[in-house]
XYZ file of C-alpha atoms in Angstrom:
653
model
C -52.958 181.266 -24.066
C -51.444 184.556 -24.024
C -47.551 184.248 -25.082
C -46.384 186.314 -21.879
C -48.505 183.961 -19.542
C -46.604 180.796 -20.929
C -43.069 182.814 -20.927
C -43.861 183.783 -17.354
C -45.126 180.067 -16.525
C -42.401 178.213 -18.390
C -39.174 178.582 -15.620
C -41.446 177.376 -12.520
C -42.777 174.268 -14.419
C -38.935 173.705 -15.377
C -37.981 174.214 -11.613
C -40.710 171.597 -10.422
C -39.499 169.376 -12.825
C -35.930 169.474 -11.603
C -37.182 169.166 -7.900
C -39.322 165.818 -9.249
C -35.870 164.593 -10.900
C -33.839 165.237 -7.833
C -36.170 163.825 -5.600
C -36.280 160.574 -7.676
C -32.524 160.204 -8.196
C -31.724 161.012 -4.490
C -33.913 157.780 -3.325
C -35.937 160.100 -0.941
C -38.039 157.533 0.790
C -35.843 154.392 0.389
C -34.181 152.335 3.115
C -31.282 150.942 3.821
C -30.277 148.384 6.197
C -26.730 147.726 7.353
C -25.729 144.256 8.147
C -22.867 142.033 9.054
C -21.506 139.480 7.325
C -22.385 136.750 9.583
C -25.945 137.926 9.621
C -25.764 138.189 5.686
C -24.530 134.452 5.693
C -27.556 133.692 7.870
C -29.856 134.839 5.468
C -28.024 133.343 2.746
C -28.494 129.729 4.467
C -32.125 130.861 5.173
C -32.721 131.319 1.200
C -34.347 134.989 1.929
C -31.955 136.769 -0.456
C -33.418 137.849 -3.603
C -30.955 139.749 -5.588
C -26.803 140.819 -5.073
C -24.608 143.263 -6.128
C -20.985 142.435 -5.548
C -18.530 145.580 -6.223
C -15.003 145.431 -4.966
C -14.211 149.182 -3.127
C -11.570 151.579 -4.693
C -8.720 150.371 -2.138
C -9.406 146.532 -3.034
C -9.505 145.159 0.394
C -13.077 144.696 0.639
C -16.153 143.866 -1.266
C -19.020 146.263 -1.137
C -22.646 144.132 -1.255
C -26.140 145.294 -1.969
C -29.134 143.278 -1.832
C -32.406 142.408 -1.068
C -34.540 140.158 1.106
C -37.794 138.741 -0.216
C -39.550 140.650 2.811
C -38.295 144.024 1.983
C -40.553 146.523 0.463
C -40.118 148.043 -3.020
C -37.467 150.891 -1.788
C -35.850 148.751 0.974
C -32.347 147.230 0.563
C -29.372 146.177 2.402
C -25.781 146.502 2.697
C -22.790 144.523 3.923
C -19.139 145.063 3.797
C -17.128 141.247 3.171
C -13.824 140.199 2.856
C -12.016 140.284 -0.661
C -11.180 136.730 -1.148
C -11.840 134.240 -3.170
C -13.382 132.153 -0.526
C -15.953 135.088 0.165
C -16.518 134.836 -3.912
C -16.672 130.955 -3.826
C -19.165 130.840 -0.867
C -21.396 133.098 -2.689
C -21.255 131.700 -6.202
C -22.272 128.410 -4.362
C -25.336 129.509 -2.753
C -26.526 131.276 -5.952
C -26.536 127.775 -7.531
C -28.269 126.621 -4.717
C -30.719 129.282 -3.996
C -31.151 130.823 -7.711
C -30.904 134.268 -6.782
C -29.656 137.202 -8.798
C -25.884 137.916 -8.725
C -24.056 140.882 -10.155
C -20.239 140.969 -9.662
C -18.094 143.687 -10.689
C -14.458 142.588 -10.522
C -12.933 146.186 -11.576
C -12.790 148.718 -8.829
C -11.907 151.612 -11.731
C -15.126 150.405 -13.243
C -16.940 150.607 -9.911
C -15.833 153.865 -8.965
C -16.682 155.368 -12.459
C -20.288 153.534 -12.420
C -20.663 155.341 -9.015
C -19.336 158.545 -9.956
C -21.704 158.352 -13.070
C -24.979 156.958 -10.741
C -24.612 158.667 -7.401
C -22.222 162.184 -8.189
C -23.004 163.202 -12.074
C -26.829 163.537 -11.956
C -25.880 166.354 -9.225
C -23.625 168.043 -11.176
C -26.047 168.225 -14.239
C -28.652 169.033 -12.109
C -26.620 171.777 -10.225
C -25.609 173.159 -13.833
C -29.230 173.682 -14.802
C -30.065 175.319 -11.572
C -26.963 177.790 -12.005
C -28.279 178.702 -15.247
C -31.832 179.198 -14.532
C -30.883 181.383 -11.862
C -28.391 183.194 -13.938
C -30.729 183.756 -16.692
C -33.228 185.270 -14.147
C -30.926 187.353 -12.656
C -29.646 188.925 -15.925
C -33.175 189.398 -16.990
C -33.763 191.152 -13.949
C -30.655 193.277 -13.986
C -31.784 194.682 -17.455
C -34.028 197.048 -15.510
C -31.104 198.340 -13.547
C -28.833 199.549 -16.572
C -30.549 202.556 -16.533
C -27.642 204.812 -16.846
C -26.235 202.927 -19.977
C -26.245 204.688 -23.459
C -28.894 203.640 -25.723
C -26.677 204.888 -28.463
C -25.881 202.566 -31.316
C -23.007 201.988 -33.292
C -23.493 201.906 -37.186
C -22.354 198.492 -38.634
C -20.142 199.020 -41.837
C -23.044 196.857 -44.016
C -25.460 199.666 -43.808
C -22.996 202.063 -44.656
C -24.278 205.063 -46.595
C -22.337 207.771 -48.538
C -23.065 210.582 -50.569
C -23.865 208.799 -53.878
C -27.039 207.648 -52.264
C -28.004 211.126 -51.046
C -29.844 213.171 -53.832
C -30.947 216.710 -54.282
C -29.455 217.931 -51.436
C -25.817 219.441 -53.264
C -25.352 222.591 -51.126
C -25.909 220.828 -48.082
C -23.430 218.138 -48.926
C -20.978 221.230 -49.437
C -21.292 222.379 -46.182
C -20.373 219.075 -44.588
C -17.703 218.557 -46.752
C -15.161 219.784 -43.988
C -16.395 217.621 -41.330
C -15.664 214.579 -43.556
C -12.026 215.937 -44.189
C -11.406 216.911 -40.458
C -12.445 212.883 -39.310
C -9.909 211.632 -42.090
C -7.145 213.814 -41.227
C -7.593 215.917 -38.275
C -3.858 217.078 -38.212
C -4.341 219.142 -40.747
C -6.994 221.339 -39.355
C -5.085 221.550 -35.673
C -1.916 222.384 -37.585
C -3.845 225.341 -38.539
C -5.185 226.127 -35.497
C -8.984 225.957 -36.937
C -11.277 224.562 -34.349
C -14.026 222.279 -36.576
C -17.487 223.178 -35.331
C -18.453 220.656 -32.442
C -21.949 220.408 -33.291
C -23.967 220.635 -36.766
C -27.332 221.466 -36.568
C -29.801 219.722 -39.376
C -33.087 221.608 -39.698
C -35.742 221.122 -42.257
C -39.154 219.700 -43.096
C -39.908 216.278 -42.070
C -38.936 214.055 -44.881
C -36.372 216.343 -46.268
C -33.201 213.549 -45.950
C -31.394 214.766 -42.798
C -30.727 211.728 -40.898
C -29.705 210.175 -44.524
C -27.266 213.085 -44.721
C -25.944 212.505 -41.223
C -24.853 208.971 -42.112
C -23.437 209.625 -45.551
C -21.454 211.932 -43.447
C -20.351 209.135 -41.507
C -19.681 206.799 -44.388
C -17.979 209.442 -46.807
C -15.346 209.561 -43.348
C -15.365 205.921 -42.879
C -15.690 206.527 -38.692
C -17.930 205.326 -36.506
C -21.216 206.586 -35.973
C -23.546 206.525 -33.008
C -27.451 207.286 -33.147
C -29.531 208.043 -30.732
C -33.010 209.545 -30.696
C -33.418 212.661 -27.988
C -36.326 210.392 -26.629
C -33.732 207.696 -25.660
C -32.248 210.205 -22.695
C -35.549 210.797 -21.018
C -36.681 208.340 -18.094
C -39.295 208.403 -15.152
C -36.789 208.685 -12.971
C -34.318 211.886 -12.376
C -30.527 211.945 -13.334
C -31.127 208.739 -15.585
C -30.844 210.967 -18.877
C -27.689 212.381 -17.526
C -26.216 209.481 -16.848
C -26.792 208.083 -20.369
C -25.478 211.138 -21.962
C -22.224 210.848 -19.786
C -21.984 207.166 -20.841
C -22.704 207.926 -24.382
C -20.088 210.511 -24.786
C -17.524 208.200 -22.683
C -18.353 205.428 -25.387
C -17.570 208.105 -28.316
C -14.274 209.390 -26.777
C -12.857 205.540 -27.077
C -13.434 205.741 -30.714
C -12.621 208.994 -31.615
C -12.484 210.677 -33.967
C -16.232 209.888 -34.620
C -19.647 211.095 -35.030
C -22.958 211.154 -32.671
C -26.108 211.666 -34.291
C -29.207 212.694 -32.063
C -31.956 212.583 -34.155
C -35.591 214.600 -32.916
C -33.256 216.941 -30.455
C -35.849 219.034 -29.348
C -37.140 215.896 -27.517
C -34.244 216.750 -24.749
C -32.987 219.967 -26.060
C -36.509 222.302 -25.425
C -35.870 225.673 -23.641
C -35.099 225.492 -19.724
C -37.666 227.146 -17.255
C -40.844 226.323 -19.149
C -41.765 222.960 -17.569
C -43.329 222.261 -13.991
C -39.977 221.117 -12.326
C -37.815 223.645 -12.145
C -34.072 222.703 -12.093
C -35.077 219.096 -10.729
C -36.698 218.217 -14.219
C -35.434 215.101 -15.519
C -35.287 216.630 -19.226
C -33.446 219.966 -17.719
C -30.950 217.813 -16.086
C -30.449 216.097 -18.609
C -30.077 219.028 -21.412
C -27.582 220.747 -18.691
C -25.608 217.346 -18.827
C -25.509 217.235 -22.526
C -24.118 220.968 -22.623
C -21.599 220.532 -20.243
C -20.181 217.740 -22.230
C -20.214 219.548 -25.543
C -18.542 222.336 -23.806
C -16.124 220.129 -21.899
C -14.051 219.047 -25.256
C -10.325 218.913 -25.055
C -9.493 220.419 -28.670
C -8.195 217.370 -30.116
C -10.793 214.860 -28.852
C -12.500 214.646 -32.280
C -16.205 213.825 -31.721
C -18.823 215.977 -33.414
C -22.280 215.825 -32.765
C -24.802 216.011 -35.566
C -28.629 217.084 -34.128
C -31.945 216.947 -36.699
C -35.005 218.976 -35.815
C -37.906 220.358 -37.481
C -38.349 222.714 -34.737
C -35.528 224.901 -34.501
C -37.262 227.662 -32.468
C -38.326 225.759 -29.627
C -34.220 225.046 -28.708
C -32.562 226.225 -25.743
C -30.327 229.256 -26.828
C -27.504 227.649 -24.983
C -27.326 224.858 -27.430
C -27.190 227.118 -30.602
C -24.115 229.127 -28.986
C -20.493 228.855 -30.636
C -18.522 226.123 -28.950
C -21.745 223.599 -29.118
C -24.330 223.742 -31.728
C -22.196 226.378 -33.673
C -23.219 225.643 -37.418
C -26.576 225.379 -38.680
C -27.705 223.395 -42.034
C -31.194 224.047 -43.446
C -31.911 220.792 -45.128
C -34.808 222.379 -47.708
C -37.182 220.660 -49.919
C -35.956 219.507 -53.524
C -36.399 221.773 -56.558
C -37.340 220.382 -59.925
C -33.580 219.179 -60.663
C -33.251 217.677 -56.765
C -36.441 216.042 -57.269
C -35.570 214.329 -60.308
C -32.147 213.078 -59.105
C -34.140 211.805 -55.763
C -36.113 209.892 -58.093
C -33.388 208.353 -60.001
C -31.659 207.090 -56.889
C -35.095 205.289 -55.824
C -35.594 204.317 -59.401
C -32.705 202.004 -59.895
C -34.200 199.049 -58.462
C -37.594 199.704 -60.150
C -38.746 198.006 -63.553
C -39.844 201.250 -65.209
C -41.760 201.210 -68.532
C -39.943 203.247 -71.749
C -42.306 206.228 -71.675
C -41.776 207.045 -68.471
C -39.487 210.288 -67.808
C -38.651 211.126 -64.241
C -37.958 214.675 -65.373
C -42.062 214.813 -66.343
C -42.688 213.244 -62.903
C -40.340 215.712 -61.099
C -42.187 218.795 -62.645
C -45.499 217.509 -61.289
C -44.631 216.677 -57.616
C -43.651 220.263 -56.588
C -43.565 220.339 -52.572
C -42.441 216.493 -52.482
C -39.883 215.854 -49.881
C -37.344 212.842 -50.513
C -39.614 210.370 -48.183
C -42.547 211.585 -50.490
C -41.110 210.699 -53.735
C -39.811 207.656 -52.401
C -43.226 206.453 -51.434
C -44.738 207.652 -54.864
C -42.235 205.182 -56.680
C -43.032 202.374 -53.732
C -46.843 203.025 -54.204
C -46.792 202.786 -58.215
C -44.822 199.739 -57.811
C -47.419 198.178 -55.132
C -49.740 198.991 -57.931
C -48.067 197.529 -61.159
C -48.074 194.227 -59.069
C -51.523 194.030 -58.161
C -52.411 194.808 -61.607
C -49.937 191.825 -62.743
C -48.048 194.071 -64.926
C -44.338 193.126 -65.756
C -43.202 197.323 -65.532
C -44.482 200.571 -64.041
C -45.860 202.609 -66.368
C -47.078 206.146 -66.297
C -50.578 205.073 -65.274
C -49.515 203.532 -62.294
C -47.511 206.452 -61.288
C -50.365 208.997 -61.830
C -52.641 206.873 -59.740
C -50.073 206.553 -56.773
C -49.267 210.435 -57.230
C -53.062 210.780 -56.704
C -53.247 208.315 -53.617
C -50.362 210.344 -51.850
C -51.724 213.352 -52.266
C -55.438 212.750 -51.822
C -55.968 209.275 -50.467
C -57.495 206.336 -52.653
C -60.387 206.733 -55.131
C -63.809 205.926 -53.554
C -65.249 203.812 -56.368
C -67.926 202.401 -54.363
C -69.287 206.013 -53.413
C -71.832 206.770 -56.019
C -73.016 210.483 -57.046
C -76.768 211.356 -57.765
C -76.543 212.783 -61.629
C -76.934 216.175 -60.064
C -74.082 215.837 -57.844
C -71.807 214.525 -60.419
C -72.941 217.398 -62.656
C -72.211 220.059 -59.960
C -68.321 218.343 -59.061
C -67.744 218.703 -62.528
C -68.454 222.053 -63.016
C -66.919 222.888 -59.703
C -63.580 221.530 -60.665
C -63.825 222.835 -64.348
C -64.344 226.522 -62.773
C -60.836 225.991 -61.044
C -59.596 225.023 -64.529
C -60.829 227.949 -66.297
C -59.285 230.247 -63.839
C -55.894 228.899 -63.869
C -55.804 228.635 -67.850
C -57.025 232.584 -67.953
C -55.087 233.837 -65.164
C -51.134 233.529 -65.215
C -50.621 233.896 -61.798
C -53.178 231.422 -60.579
C -52.208 227.518 -60.018
C -51.939 225.676 -63.249
C -53.924 222.645 -63.086
C -52.275 219.540 -63.729
C -55.121 216.720 -63.348
C -59.106 216.857 -62.477
C -61.360 213.672 -61.665
C -64.630 213.538 -60.497
C -64.051 210.365 -58.629
C -64.114 211.208 -55.063
C -60.723 210.327 -52.887
C -60.335 210.597 -48.860
C -62.919 213.072 -47.935
C -63.058 215.234 -51.111
C -65.599 214.575 -53.703
C -63.414 215.222 -56.770
C -60.248 216.294 -56.934
C -58.141 218.962 -58.821
C -54.117 219.074 -58.918
C -53.290 222.596 -58.997
C -49.452 223.520 -58.908
C -47.770 226.690 -59.751
C -46.674 227.147 -63.260
C -43.221 227.566 -62.238
C -41.318 227.000 -58.959
C -40.590 230.374 -57.383
C -38.832 231.378 -53.828
C -41.218 234.505 -53.355
C -44.805 235.814 -54.858
C -45.907 239.230 -56.265
C -48.945 240.645 -54.843
C -50.760 240.133 -58.096
C -49.777 236.359 -58.171
C -51.407 236.105 -55.001
C -54.590 237.737 -55.626
C -54.727 235.204 -58.582
C -54.311 232.338 -56.639
C -56.918 233.891 -54.487
C -58.921 233.883 -58.035
C -58.095 230.052 -58.780
C -59.525 229.314 -55.461
C -62.713 230.940 -55.678
C -63.536 229.199 -59.377
C -65.342 226.667 -58.234
C -67.863 227.786 -56.039
C -68.089 230.864 -58.890
C -68.792 228.079 -61.376
C -71.630 226.514 -59.244
C -73.285 230.015 -58.513
C -73.310 230.968 -62.033
C -74.355 227.512 -63.773
C -77.006 226.396 -61.311
C -77.542 229.503 -59.352
C -76.988 227.938 -56.082
C -73.907 227.026 -53.785
C -72.845 223.893 -52.179
C -70.585 223.091 -49.305
C -68.265 221.652 -51.506
C -65.947 224.550 -51.725
C -65.470 224.946 -47.889
C -61.136 223.813 -48.400
C -61.200 226.111 -51.074
C -61.920 228.961 -49.006
C -60.162 228.082 -45.944
C -56.858 228.518 -48.290
C -57.909 231.571 -49.999
C -58.572 233.280 -46.523
C -55.178 232.112 -45.311
C -53.489 234.032 -48.305
C -55.757 237.143 -48.015
C -55.171 237.586 -44.147
C -51.163 236.737 -44.756
C -51.476 239.619 -47.059
C -52.810 242.179 -44.704
C -51.377 240.909 -41.470
C -47.716 239.547 -42.694
C -46.920 240.724 -45.574
C -48.123 244.451 -45.709
C -50.036 244.070 -48.905
C -53.209 246.354 -48.097
C -54.124 249.646 -47.594
C -52.900 249.141 -44.020
C -49.442 249.951 -44.964
C -46.315 247.650 -44.653
C -46.693 246.843 -40.957
C -46.551 243.299 -39.704
C -49.440 243.068 -37.512
C -49.457 239.267 -36.322
C -46.856 237.111 -36.188
C -46.708 232.938 -35.158
C -46.152 232.476 -31.437
C -44.826 229.356 -30.499
C -45.700 227.735 -27.068
C -42.428 226.203 -25.861
C -44.146 224.086 -23.169
C -47.171 222.969 -25.550
C -44.569 222.647 -28.271
C -46.987 223.813 -31.218
C -48.395 227.248 -32.650
C -51.671 227.487 -30.678
C -52.477 231.259 -31.420
C -50.973 234.680 -33.004
C -49.680 237.685 -31.071
C -51.847 240.494 -31.172
C -50.081 243.943 -31.669
C -52.989 245.959 -32.452
C -56.060 247.426 -30.629
C -59.498 246.471 -31.458
C -59.885 249.289 -33.942
C -57.124 247.936 -36.382
C -58.798 244.670 -35.908
C -61.806 245.748 -37.163
C -59.848 247.132 -40.302
C -58.138 243.613 -40.456
C -61.259 242.098 -40.834
C -62.334 244.688 -43.662
C -59.241 244.368 -45.778
C -59.699 240.451 -45.790
C -63.035 240.844 -46.484
C -62.397 243.617 -49.093
C -59.601 241.579 -50.874
C -62.059 238.256 -50.977
C -64.957 239.991 -52.205
C -62.856 241.841 -55.489
C -61.347 238.410 -56.332
C -64.681 237.206 -56.146
C -65.974 239.674 -58.718
C -63.166 239.126 -61.312
C -63.279 235.566 -60.816
C -66.931 236.134 -61.948
C -66.229 237.813 -64.738
C -63.293 235.309 -66.094
C -66.055 232.604 -65.737
C -68.782 234.176 -67.370
C -66.375 235.525 -70.290
C -65.296 231.931 -70.837
C -68.699 230.058 -70.517
C -68.117 227.551 -73.553
C -64.656 226.589 -72.005
C -66.106 226.188 -68.779
C -68.978 223.612 -70.542
C -66.381 221.938 -72.812
C -64.113 220.978 -69.540
C -67.405 219.945 -67.602
C -68.944 217.972 -70.559
C -65.213 215.792 -70.655
C -64.794 215.598 -67.132
C -68.994 213.765 -66.838
C -67.438 211.498 -69.898
C -64.411 210.949 -68.828
C -64.185 211.276 -64.904
C -60.304 211.968 -65.188
C -58.416 214.173 -67.656
C -55.119 215.534 -67.547
C -53.112 218.952 -68.230
C -52.192 217.641 -71.912
C -55.633 216.757 -72.687
C -56.935 219.922 -71.194
C -54.324 222.035 -73.517
C -55.654 219.754 -76.241
C -58.977 220.070 -75.156
C -58.849 224.444 -75.447
C -56.903 224.564 -78.448
C -58.939 221.911 -80.555
C -62.457 221.973 -78.870
C -62.125 218.271 -78.382
C -60.773 215.426 -76.219
C -57.469 214.179 -77.723
C -56.423 210.677 -78.644
C -53.763 208.600 -77.227
C -51.663 209.234 -80.341
C -52.261 213.090 -80.159
C -51.617 213.790 -76.642
C -48.262 211.977 -77.283
C -47.511 213.892 -80.172
C -48.640 217.281 -78.331
C -46.399 216.256 -75.141
C -43.257 215.995 -77.485
C -43.911 219.135 -79.059
C -43.957 220.781 -75.950
C -40.577 219.266 -74.912
C -39.068 220.427 -78.176
C -40.202 223.511 -77.882
C -38.708 223.442 -74.260
C -35.197 222.563 -75.594
C -35.248 225.077 -78.474
C -35.880 227.808 -75.620
C -33.271 226.390 -73.460
C -31.122 226.467 -76.912
C -32.023 230.134 -77.868
C -33.505 229.224 -81.063
C -35.433 232.153 -82.238
C -39.070 231.974 -83.521
C -39.267 228.252 -82.167
C -43.084 228.952 -81.113
C -44.251 228.869 -84.406
C -42.186 225.907 -85.369
C -44.261 222.442 -85.998
C -42.975 218.868 -84.548
C -40.591 218.068 -87.848
C -38.972 221.612 -88.278
C -38.259 221.969 -84.713
C -36.361 218.599 -84.420
C -34.257 219.503 -87.577
C -33.949 223.042 -86.115
C -32.403 221.239 -82.395
C -30.526 218.757 -84.542
C -28.404 221.146 -86.549
C -28.142 223.467 -83.184
C -26.372 220.402 -81.798
C -24.130 219.455 -84.499
C -22.783 223.262 -84.388
């Protein structure tokens, strides 16, 4: 039976049971015949009495006698009031010995009263209590639907307290929030100087960058009450409920000030007004109006700070972002290599890692990963280690976990034909050759021809260095890197496949952005397109066109020109390095998966390395990086032993 059906039927079954008990205890259907004492004596003399129960009344002046006659039905009894005297008792005792009927005499009036209470009154008290509890429960359940206007904001418990020690890789963001913590700890320090702390702080960043964690850490550091709520918790079906919840939330917060209110995904309620279909009576707009009023209606020293988070600041109402409301905006960016290493250290505290696992190496390989992605990476690696019955997490599990996070699990059951396998191997090798020969192209970190997700093969390509901007030449070489797979197919097999469709998508996107947004074409430094966001729909469905049809034709010609020129350049690189292409492709056909270290060794020595050679090569590379950071001259020509000696001497000095 369905659980919901059981839950709905149970109260009615309980009610029916209570009614039956009441029916039994109350004696419904029973008959009591009231006799006079003389009639009672007559029945005794005629030997018609079957049983008698005697008890003195509470006043102690008479006997209350109950009993049955032999011609009575099952629920029929008689009741008699007799004088309280020894003669009455002796008479009944004499008749009992003569006629042998059942006799029960209670000589204690108090015990009789207690028994009457237990038998006649207590059951009704118990039943009444059960009924009262039952109806109260039903009413309280029904009333839950009536507290629409109550705030859904929850107060964080102390046991879940988070501090800045738990937040890694966000040093600049934490510095921005330090003064909020000081204000929450000592508000008088600011008010004495006449300073006004920001009433609202907006955290903007991509999903998973740590906006919610950062807000919790502020509350934990300040040891202040921390209320958290989602923007969607305000909006209801009925107009006015969201505004009521906003009022109730601020009323609660004022009672525990100084405190923090954290509103996650505020774009759910803070979208620009006038874009919906309800005008000023729209529920979301009324909720936003109330939020604006509450934020701007603070007294100077009320000590309530609003922290909100969103990844869509472009759709927020301008009134939210003006001074006096959310007057400080902090961008929470994706972490750099150092930040990723710090985040990995935080999440690796409860993991059992092998000695050869270097978090700095993992950080360099995870460009573009957010904090949530890195946590998921280590968790996936831990799950794989358990699945493989290992006692620690090795680099093999971390490599596999990274592949699973980026491209999905390996499709080992999907079988290639020999020709398809060879095409995929040369396709991926083409990307690798271009990445090796062009400085601006993405560096190949790992290649596999084992299918993953929807891809037939997988090529992990990352920038050689993390930069915040790209030159025109770097963008062109990235396009060449994406075209390397198709060019390799064409040169080796003299035919092309559908495997390069995603490569073309990325290459075309870069080329069009160069023409229409970056001003990197013969059309000049003019921005011809920009993203146009639809506030009502909440997504970027189209781009604005600020040009004529003639210019549109020129844009298409320029994009085609860039792609065509880079295609020819890529073809030249592949033709000049055909031996390297064959070398990498044959290694892929034999080993199916090769890493950057193996590729580098393969390029230098012309053969696949052993595990020991890969380890030595990796150690040598690390030593060269250390020597470079220490400013040691001529380090590129030194071997492993020479580098170790020079670095140790440098450290001693």
